[in-house]
XYZ file of N, CA and C in Angstrom:
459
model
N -107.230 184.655 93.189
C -106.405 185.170 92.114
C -104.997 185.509 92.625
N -104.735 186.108 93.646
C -104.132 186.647 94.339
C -102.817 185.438 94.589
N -103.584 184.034 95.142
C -102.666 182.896 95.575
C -102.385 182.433 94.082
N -102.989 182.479 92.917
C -102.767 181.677 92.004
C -101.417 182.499 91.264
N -101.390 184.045 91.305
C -100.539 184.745 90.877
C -99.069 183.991 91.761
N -98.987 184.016 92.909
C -98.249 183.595 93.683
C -97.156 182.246 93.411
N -98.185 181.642 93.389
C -98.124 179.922 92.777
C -97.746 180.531 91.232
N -98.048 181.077 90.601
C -97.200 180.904 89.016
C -95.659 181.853 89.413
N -95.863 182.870 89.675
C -94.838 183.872 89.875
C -93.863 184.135 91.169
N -94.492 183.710 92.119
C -93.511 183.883 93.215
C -93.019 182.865 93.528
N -92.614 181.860 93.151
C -91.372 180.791 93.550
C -89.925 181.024 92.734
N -89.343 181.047 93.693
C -87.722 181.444 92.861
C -86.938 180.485 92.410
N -86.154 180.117 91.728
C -85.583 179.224 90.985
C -84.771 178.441 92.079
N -84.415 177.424 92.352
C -83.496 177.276 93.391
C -82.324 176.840 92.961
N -81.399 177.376 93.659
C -79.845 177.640 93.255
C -79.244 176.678 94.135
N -78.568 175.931 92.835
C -77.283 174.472 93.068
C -76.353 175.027 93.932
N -76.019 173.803 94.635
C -74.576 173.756 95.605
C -74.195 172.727 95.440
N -73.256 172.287 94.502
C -72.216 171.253 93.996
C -71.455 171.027 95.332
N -71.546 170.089 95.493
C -70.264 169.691 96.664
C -69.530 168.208 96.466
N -68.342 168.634 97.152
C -67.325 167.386 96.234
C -67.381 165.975 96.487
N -67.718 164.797 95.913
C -68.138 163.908 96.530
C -66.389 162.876 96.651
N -65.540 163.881 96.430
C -64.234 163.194 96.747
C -63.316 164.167 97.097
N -61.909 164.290 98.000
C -61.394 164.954 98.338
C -60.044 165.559 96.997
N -59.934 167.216 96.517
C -59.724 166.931 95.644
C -58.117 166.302 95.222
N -57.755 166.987 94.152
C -55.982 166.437 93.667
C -55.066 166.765 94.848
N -55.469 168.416 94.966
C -54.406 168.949 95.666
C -54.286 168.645 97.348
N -55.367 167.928 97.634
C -55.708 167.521 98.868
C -54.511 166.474 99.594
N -54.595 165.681 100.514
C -53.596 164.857 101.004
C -54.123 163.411 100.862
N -55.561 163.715 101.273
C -56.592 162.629 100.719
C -57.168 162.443 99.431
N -56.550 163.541 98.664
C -56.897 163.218 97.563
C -57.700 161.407 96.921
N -58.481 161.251 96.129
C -59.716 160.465 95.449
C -60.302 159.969 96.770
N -60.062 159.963 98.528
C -61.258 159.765 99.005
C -62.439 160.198 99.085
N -63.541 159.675 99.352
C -65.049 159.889 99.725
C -65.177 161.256 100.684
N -65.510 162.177 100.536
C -65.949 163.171 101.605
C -66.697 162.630 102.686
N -68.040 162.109 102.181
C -69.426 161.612 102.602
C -69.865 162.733 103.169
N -69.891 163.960 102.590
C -70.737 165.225 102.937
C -72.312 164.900 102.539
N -72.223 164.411 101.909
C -74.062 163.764 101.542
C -74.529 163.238 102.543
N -73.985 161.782 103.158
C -74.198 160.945 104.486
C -74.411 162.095 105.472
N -73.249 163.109 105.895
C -73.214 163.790 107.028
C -74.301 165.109 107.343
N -74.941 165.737 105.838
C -76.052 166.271 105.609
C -76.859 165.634 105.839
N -77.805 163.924 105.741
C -78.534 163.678 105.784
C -78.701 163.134 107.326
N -77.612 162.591 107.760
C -77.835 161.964 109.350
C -78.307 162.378 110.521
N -78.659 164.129 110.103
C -79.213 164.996 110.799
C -78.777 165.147 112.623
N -77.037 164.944 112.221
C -76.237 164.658 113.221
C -75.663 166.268 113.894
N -76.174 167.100 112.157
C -75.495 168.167 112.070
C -74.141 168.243 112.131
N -73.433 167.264 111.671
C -71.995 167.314 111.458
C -71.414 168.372 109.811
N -72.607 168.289 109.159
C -72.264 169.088 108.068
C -73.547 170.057 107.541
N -73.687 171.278 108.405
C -74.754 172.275 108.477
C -74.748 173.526 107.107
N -73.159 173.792 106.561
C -72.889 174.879 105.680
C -71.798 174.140 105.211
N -71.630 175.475 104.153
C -70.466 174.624 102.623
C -69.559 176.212 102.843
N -68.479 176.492 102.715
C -67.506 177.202 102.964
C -67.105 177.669 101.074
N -67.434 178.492 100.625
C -67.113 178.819 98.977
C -66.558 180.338 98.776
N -65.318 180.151 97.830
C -64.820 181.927 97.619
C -65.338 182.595 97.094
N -66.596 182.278 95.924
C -66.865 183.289 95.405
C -68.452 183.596 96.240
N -67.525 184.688 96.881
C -68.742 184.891 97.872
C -69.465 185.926 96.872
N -69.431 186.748 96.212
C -69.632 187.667 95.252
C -71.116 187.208 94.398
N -70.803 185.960 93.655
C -71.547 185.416 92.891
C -73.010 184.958 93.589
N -72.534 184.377 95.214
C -73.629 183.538 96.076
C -74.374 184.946 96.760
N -73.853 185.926 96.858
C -74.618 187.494 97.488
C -75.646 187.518 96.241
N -75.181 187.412 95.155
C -76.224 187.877 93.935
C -76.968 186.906 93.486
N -76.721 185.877 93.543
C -77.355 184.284 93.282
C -78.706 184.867 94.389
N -78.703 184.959 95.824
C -79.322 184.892 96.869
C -79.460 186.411 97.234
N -79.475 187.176 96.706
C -79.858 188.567 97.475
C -79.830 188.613 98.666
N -78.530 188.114 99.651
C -78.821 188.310 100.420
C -80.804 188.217 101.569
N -81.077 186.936 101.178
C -82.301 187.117 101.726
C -82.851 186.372 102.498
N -82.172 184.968 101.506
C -82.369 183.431 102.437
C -84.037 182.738 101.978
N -84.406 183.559 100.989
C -85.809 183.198 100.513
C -85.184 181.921 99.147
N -84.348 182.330 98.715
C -84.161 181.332 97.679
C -83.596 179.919 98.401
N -84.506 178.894 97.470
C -84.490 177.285 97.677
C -83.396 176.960 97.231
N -82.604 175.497 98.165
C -80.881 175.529 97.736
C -81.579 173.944 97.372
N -80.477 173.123 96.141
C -80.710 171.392 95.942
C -79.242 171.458 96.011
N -78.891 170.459 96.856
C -77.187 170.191 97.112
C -77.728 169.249 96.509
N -76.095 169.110 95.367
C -76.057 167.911 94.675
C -74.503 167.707 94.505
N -73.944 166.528 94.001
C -73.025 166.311 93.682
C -73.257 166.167 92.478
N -71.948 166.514 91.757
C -71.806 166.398 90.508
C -70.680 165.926 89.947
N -71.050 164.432 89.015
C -69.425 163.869 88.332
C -69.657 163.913 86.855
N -68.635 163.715 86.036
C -68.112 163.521 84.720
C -67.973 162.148 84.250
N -69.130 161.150 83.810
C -69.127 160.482 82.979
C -68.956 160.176 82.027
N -68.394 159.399 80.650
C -68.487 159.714 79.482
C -68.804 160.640 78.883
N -67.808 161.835 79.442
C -68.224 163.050 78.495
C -69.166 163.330 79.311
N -70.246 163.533 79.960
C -71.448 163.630 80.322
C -71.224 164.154 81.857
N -71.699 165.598 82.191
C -72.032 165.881 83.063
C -73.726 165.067 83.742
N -73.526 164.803 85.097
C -74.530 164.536 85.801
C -74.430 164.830 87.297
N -75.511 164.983 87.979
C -75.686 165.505 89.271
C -77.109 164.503 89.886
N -76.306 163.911 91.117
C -76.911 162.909 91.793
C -77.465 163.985 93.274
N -79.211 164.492 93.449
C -79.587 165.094 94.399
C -79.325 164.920 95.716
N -78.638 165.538 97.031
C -78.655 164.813 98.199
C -79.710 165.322 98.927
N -80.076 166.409 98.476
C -81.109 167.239 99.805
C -81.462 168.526 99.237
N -83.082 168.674 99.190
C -83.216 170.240 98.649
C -83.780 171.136 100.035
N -83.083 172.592 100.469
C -83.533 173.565 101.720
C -84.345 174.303 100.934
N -85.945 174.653 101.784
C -86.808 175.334 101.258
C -85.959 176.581 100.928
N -84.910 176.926 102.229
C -84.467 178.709 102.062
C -83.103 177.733 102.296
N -82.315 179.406 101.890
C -80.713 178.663 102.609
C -80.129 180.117 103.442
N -78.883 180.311 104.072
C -78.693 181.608 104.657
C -77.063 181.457 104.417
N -76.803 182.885 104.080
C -75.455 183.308 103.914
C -74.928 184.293 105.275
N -73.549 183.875 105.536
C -73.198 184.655 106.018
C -71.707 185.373 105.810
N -71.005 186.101 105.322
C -69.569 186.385 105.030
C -68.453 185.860 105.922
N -67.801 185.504 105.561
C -66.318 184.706 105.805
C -65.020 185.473 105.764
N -63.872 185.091 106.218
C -62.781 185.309 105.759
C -61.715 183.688 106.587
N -61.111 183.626 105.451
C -60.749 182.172 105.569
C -59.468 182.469 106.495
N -59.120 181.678 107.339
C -57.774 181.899 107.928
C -56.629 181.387 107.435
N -55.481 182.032 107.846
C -53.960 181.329 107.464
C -54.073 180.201 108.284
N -53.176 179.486 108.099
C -52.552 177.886 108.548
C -52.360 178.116 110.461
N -52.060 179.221 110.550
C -51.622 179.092 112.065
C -52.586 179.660 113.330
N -53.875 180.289 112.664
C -54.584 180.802 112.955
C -55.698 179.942 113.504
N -56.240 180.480 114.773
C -57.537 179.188 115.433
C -58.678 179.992 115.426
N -58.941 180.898 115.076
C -60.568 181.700 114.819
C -60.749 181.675 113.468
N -61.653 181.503 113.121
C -62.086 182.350 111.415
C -63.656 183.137 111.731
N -63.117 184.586 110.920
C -64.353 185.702 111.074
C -65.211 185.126 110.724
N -66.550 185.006 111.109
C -67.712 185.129 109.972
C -68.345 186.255 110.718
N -68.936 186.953 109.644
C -69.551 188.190 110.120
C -68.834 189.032 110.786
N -67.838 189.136 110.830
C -67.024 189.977 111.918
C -66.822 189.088 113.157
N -67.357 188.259 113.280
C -67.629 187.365 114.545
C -65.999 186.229 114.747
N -65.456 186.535 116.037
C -64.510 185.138 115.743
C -64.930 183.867 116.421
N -64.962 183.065 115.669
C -65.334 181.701 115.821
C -64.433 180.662 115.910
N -64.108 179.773 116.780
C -63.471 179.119 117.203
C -62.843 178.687 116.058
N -61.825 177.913 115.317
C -61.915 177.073 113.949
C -62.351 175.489 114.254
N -62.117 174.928 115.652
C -62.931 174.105 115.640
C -64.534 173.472 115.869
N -65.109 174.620 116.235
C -66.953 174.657 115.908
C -67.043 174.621 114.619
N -66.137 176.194 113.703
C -66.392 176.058 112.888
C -66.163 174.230 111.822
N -65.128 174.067 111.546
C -64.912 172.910 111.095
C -65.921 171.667 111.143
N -66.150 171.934 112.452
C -67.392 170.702 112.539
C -68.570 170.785 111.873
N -69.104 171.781 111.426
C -69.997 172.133 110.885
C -69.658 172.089 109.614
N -68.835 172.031 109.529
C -68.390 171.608 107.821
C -68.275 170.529 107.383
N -68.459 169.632 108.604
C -68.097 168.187 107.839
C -66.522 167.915 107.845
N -65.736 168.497 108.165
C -64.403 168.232 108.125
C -63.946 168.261 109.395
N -62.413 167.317 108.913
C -61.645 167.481 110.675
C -60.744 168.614 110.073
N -60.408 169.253 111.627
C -59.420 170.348 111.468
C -58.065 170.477 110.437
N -57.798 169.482 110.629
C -56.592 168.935 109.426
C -56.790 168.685 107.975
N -57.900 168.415 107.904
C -58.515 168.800 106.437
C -58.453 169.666 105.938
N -59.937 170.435 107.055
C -59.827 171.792 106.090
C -59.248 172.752 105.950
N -57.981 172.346 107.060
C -56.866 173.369 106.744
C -56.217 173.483 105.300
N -55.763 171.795 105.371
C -55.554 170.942 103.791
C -56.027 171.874 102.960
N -57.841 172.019 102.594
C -58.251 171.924 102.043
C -58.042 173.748 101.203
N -57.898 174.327 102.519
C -57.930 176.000 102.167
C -56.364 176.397 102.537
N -55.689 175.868 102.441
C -53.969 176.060 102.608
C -53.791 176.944 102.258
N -54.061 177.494 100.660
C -53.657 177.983 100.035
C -54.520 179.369 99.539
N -55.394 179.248 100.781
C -56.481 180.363 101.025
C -56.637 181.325 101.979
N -55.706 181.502 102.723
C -55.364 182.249 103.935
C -55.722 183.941 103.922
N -56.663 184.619 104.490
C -57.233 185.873 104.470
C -57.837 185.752 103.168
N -58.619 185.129 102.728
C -59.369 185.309 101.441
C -60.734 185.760 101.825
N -61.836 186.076 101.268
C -62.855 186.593 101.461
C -64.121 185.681 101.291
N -64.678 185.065 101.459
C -65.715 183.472 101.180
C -66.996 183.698 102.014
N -67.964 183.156 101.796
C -69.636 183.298 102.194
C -69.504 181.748 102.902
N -70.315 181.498 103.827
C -70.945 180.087 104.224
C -72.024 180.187 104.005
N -72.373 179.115 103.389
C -73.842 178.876 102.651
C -74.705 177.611 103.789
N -75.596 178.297 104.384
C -76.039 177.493 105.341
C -77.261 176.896 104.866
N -77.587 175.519 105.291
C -78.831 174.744 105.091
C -79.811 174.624 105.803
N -79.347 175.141 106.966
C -80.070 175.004 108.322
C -80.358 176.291 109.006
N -81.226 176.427 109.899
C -81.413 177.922 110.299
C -80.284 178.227 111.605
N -79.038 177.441 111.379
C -77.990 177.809 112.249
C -77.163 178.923 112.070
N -76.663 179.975 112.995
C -76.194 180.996 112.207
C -75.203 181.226 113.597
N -74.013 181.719 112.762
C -72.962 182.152 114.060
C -73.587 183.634 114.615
Protein backbone atom coordinates (compact mmCIF):
# COMPACT_ATOMS: atom_id res chain seq x y z
CA UNK A 1 0.00 0.00 0.00
CA UNK A 2 2.62 2.02 1.17
CA UNK A 3 4.68 1.72 -2.50
CA UNK A 4 1.42 2.09 -4.36
CA UNK A 5 0.68 5.46 -2.43
CA UNK A 6 4.16 6.43 -3.58
CA UNK A 7 3.78 5.48 -7.23
CA UNK A 8 0.40 7.59 -7.40
CA UNK A 9 1.58 10.55 -5.17
CA UNK A 10 5.14 10.92 -4.84
CA UNK A 11 6.47 11.69 -8.29
CA UNK A 12 6.86 15.39 -8.93
CA UNK A 13 6.01 17.01 -12.03
CA UNK A 14 9.15 17.61 -13.96
CA UNK A 15 10.10 21.07 -14.75
CA UNK A 16 11.08 22.33 -18.50
CA UNK A 17 14.39 23.89 -19.44
CA UNK A 18 13.89 25.54 -22.82
CA UNK A 19 17.19 26.10 -24.28
CA UNK A 20 17.96 28.05 -27.40
CA UNK A 21 18.40 26.03 -30.33
CA UNK A 22 19.89 29.25 -32.12
CA UNK A 23 22.05 32.04 -31.00
CA UNK A 24 19.78 34.91 -30.24
CA UNK A 25 19.12 38.61 -32.25
CA UNK A 26 21.19 40.41 -29.96
CA UNK A 27 23.98 37.94 -30.21
CA UNK A 28 26.96 38.39 -32.86
CA UNK A 29 26.04 34.97 -34.09
CA UNK A 30 22.90 35.69 -34.13
CA UNK A 31 20.37 32.70 -36.29
CA UNK A 32 23.34 30.18 -35.72
CA UNK A 33 22.84 26.62 -34.31
CA UNK A 34 23.95 26.49 -30.58
CA UNK A 35 24.02 22.55 -30.77
CA UNK A 36 23.50 22.55 -26.95
CA UNK A 37 21.34 19.38 -27.60
CA UNK A 38 24.42 17.54 -29.55
CA UNK A 39 26.78 18.80 -26.66
CA UNK A 40 24.28 17.45 -23.80
CA UNK A 41 23.99 14.26 -25.43
CA UNK A 42 27.78 13.41 -26.47
CA UNK A 43 28.37 12.86 -22.92
CA UNK A 44 31.60 14.83 -23.61
CA UNK A 45 30.33 17.01 -20.82
CA UNK A 46 30.92 20.03 -22.80
CA UNK A 47 27.42 21.25 -21.80
CA UNK A 48 26.67 20.01 -18.00
CA UNK A 49 24.29 23.30 -16.74
CA UNK A 50 22.17 26.16 -18.36
CA UNK A 51 23.09 29.65 -16.78
CA UNK A 52 19.25 31.57 -16.26
CA UNK A 53 18.30 35.06 -14.35
CA UNK A 54 15.42 34.24 -12.94
CA UNK A 55 16.99 32.49 -10.36
CA UNK A 56 13.91 33.31 -8.07
CA UNK A 57 11.36 31.38 -10.10
CA UNK A 58 13.96 28.05 -10.53
CA UNK A 59 14.52 28.19 -6.26
CA UNK A 60 10.63 27.76 -6.18
CA UNK A 61 10.09 25.64 -9.32
CA UNK A 62 12.81 23.19 -7.39
CA UNK A 63 12.78 23.84 -3.68
CA UNK A 64 15.91 23.95 -3.60
CA UNK A 65 16.22 20.07 -3.38
CA UNK A 66 17.31 18.54 -6.64
CA UNK A 67 14.47 15.83 -6.23
CA UNK A 68 12.52 17.37 -9.07
CA UNK A 69 12.89 15.65 -12.73
CA UNK A 70 14.26 18.29 -15.43
CA UNK A 71 13.11 17.44 -19.72
CA UNK A 72 15.44 19.91 -21.64
CA UNK A 73 13.75 20.74 -24.62
CA UNK A 74 13.93 23.16 -27.23
CA UNK A 75 11.30 25.08 -28.20
CA UNK A 76 10.27 26.89 -31.73
CA UNK A 77 7.30 28.85 -33.23
CA UNK A 78 5.71 27.30 -36.12
CA UNK A 79 2.69 28.48 -37.78
CA UNK A 80 1.44 30.13 -34.97
CA UNK A 81 2.11 26.97 -33.06
CA UNK A 82 4.26 26.55 -30.21
CA UNK A 83 6.24 23.14 -30.12
CA UNK A 84 9.05 21.57 -28.13
CA UNK A 85 11.36 18.93 -29.63
CA UNK A 86 12.75 16.63 -26.24
CA UNK A 87 16.66 16.43 -25.96
CA UNK A 88 17.13 14.67 -22.63
CA UNK A 89 15.04 14.10 -19.45
CA UNK A 90 17.45 14.21 -15.61
CA UNK A 91 15.80 11.99 -13.08
CA UNK A 92 16.87 15.08 -10.47
CA UNK A 93 18.54 18.32 -11.53
CA UNK A 94 20.75 20.67 -8.96
CA UNK A 95 20.83 24.37 -8.52
CA UNK A 96 23.35 26.36 -7.49
CA UNK A 97 23.32 30.49 -7.19
CA UNK A 98 25.25 32.65 -9.56
CA UNK A 99 26.21 36.06 -10.07
CA UNK A 100 27.03 36.85 -13.64
CA UNK A 101 30.20 38.86 -14.28
CA UNK A 102 31.00 42.22 -16.06
CA UNK A 103 32.86 42.01 -19.45
CA UNK A 104 36.32 42.40 -17.86
CA UNK A 105 36.05 40.10 -15.19
CA UNK A 106 37.68 36.26 -15.27
CA UNK A 107 35.88 34.55 -12.15
CA UNK A 108 32.12 34.25 -11.82
CA UNK A 109 30.71 33.46 -8.10
CA UNK A 110 28.71 30.50 -7.85
CA UNK A 111 27.92 29.87 -4.43
CA UNK A 112 30.18 32.34 -3.14
CA UNK A 113 32.79 30.22 -4.82
CA UNK A 114 35.14 31.96 -7.57
CA UNK A 115 35.37 30.00 -10.50
CA UNK A 116 37.55 30.43 -13.16
CA UNK A 117 35.19 31.93 -16.23
CA UNK A 118 36.83 29.56 -18.32
CA UNK A 119 35.79 26.05 -16.54
CA UNK A 120 32.94 27.80 -16.05
CA UNK A 121 32.08 28.48 -19.81
CA UNK A 122 32.95 25.11 -20.81
CA UNK A 123 30.42 23.66 -19.05
CA UNK A 124 28.08 25.69 -20.67
CA UNK A 125 28.59 24.76 -23.94
CA UNK A 126 29.98 28.04 -24.95
CA UNK A 127 33.33 29.63 -25.93
CA UNK A 128 34.41 32.45 -23.76
CA UNK A 129 33.52 35.02 -26.37
CA UNK A 130 30.12 33.97 -26.55
CA UNK A 131 29.04 33.92 -23.45
CA UNK A 132 30.37 36.99 -22.74
CA UNK A 133 28.27 38.05 -26.02
CA UNK A 134 25.68 36.40 -24.67
CA UNK A 135 25.41 38.08 -20.95
CA UNK A 136 27.03 41.57 -22.00
CA UNK A 137 24.47 43.16 -20.86
CA UNK A 138 24.26 41.20 -17.58
CA UNK A 139 27.12 42.15 -15.54
CA UNK A 140 26.63 41.59 -11.50
CA UNK A 141 23.18 40.22 -12.03
CA UNK A 142 21.98 37.51 -9.78
CA UNK A 143 21.21 33.91 -11.88
CA UNK A 144 20.99 30.05 -10.64
CA UNK A 145 22.89 27.24 -12.80
CA UNK A 146 20.66 24.59 -13.39
CA UNK A 147 22.69 21.46 -13.44
CA UNK A 148 21.93 18.04 -15.20
CA UNK A 149 24.57 16.21 -13.90
CA UNK A 150 25.68 15.52 -10.36
CA UNK A 151 28.58 18.09 -11.07
CA UNK A 152 28.72 20.84 -8.66
CA UNK A 153 31.32 23.70 -8.16
Amino acid sequence: MKNLFRLLFGKRKPIVLELERYFPESHKRSGQPTHFGSKILSGAKSKIHALRLNHDQWNQLNGNSGKAPLRIVYRSLRDMKISTTLIHECKKMGLQQAVIPHCEEHLILVDGKEIPIEDFVRHEGLCEDDFREWYKNDGGKQAVVIHFTDFRY
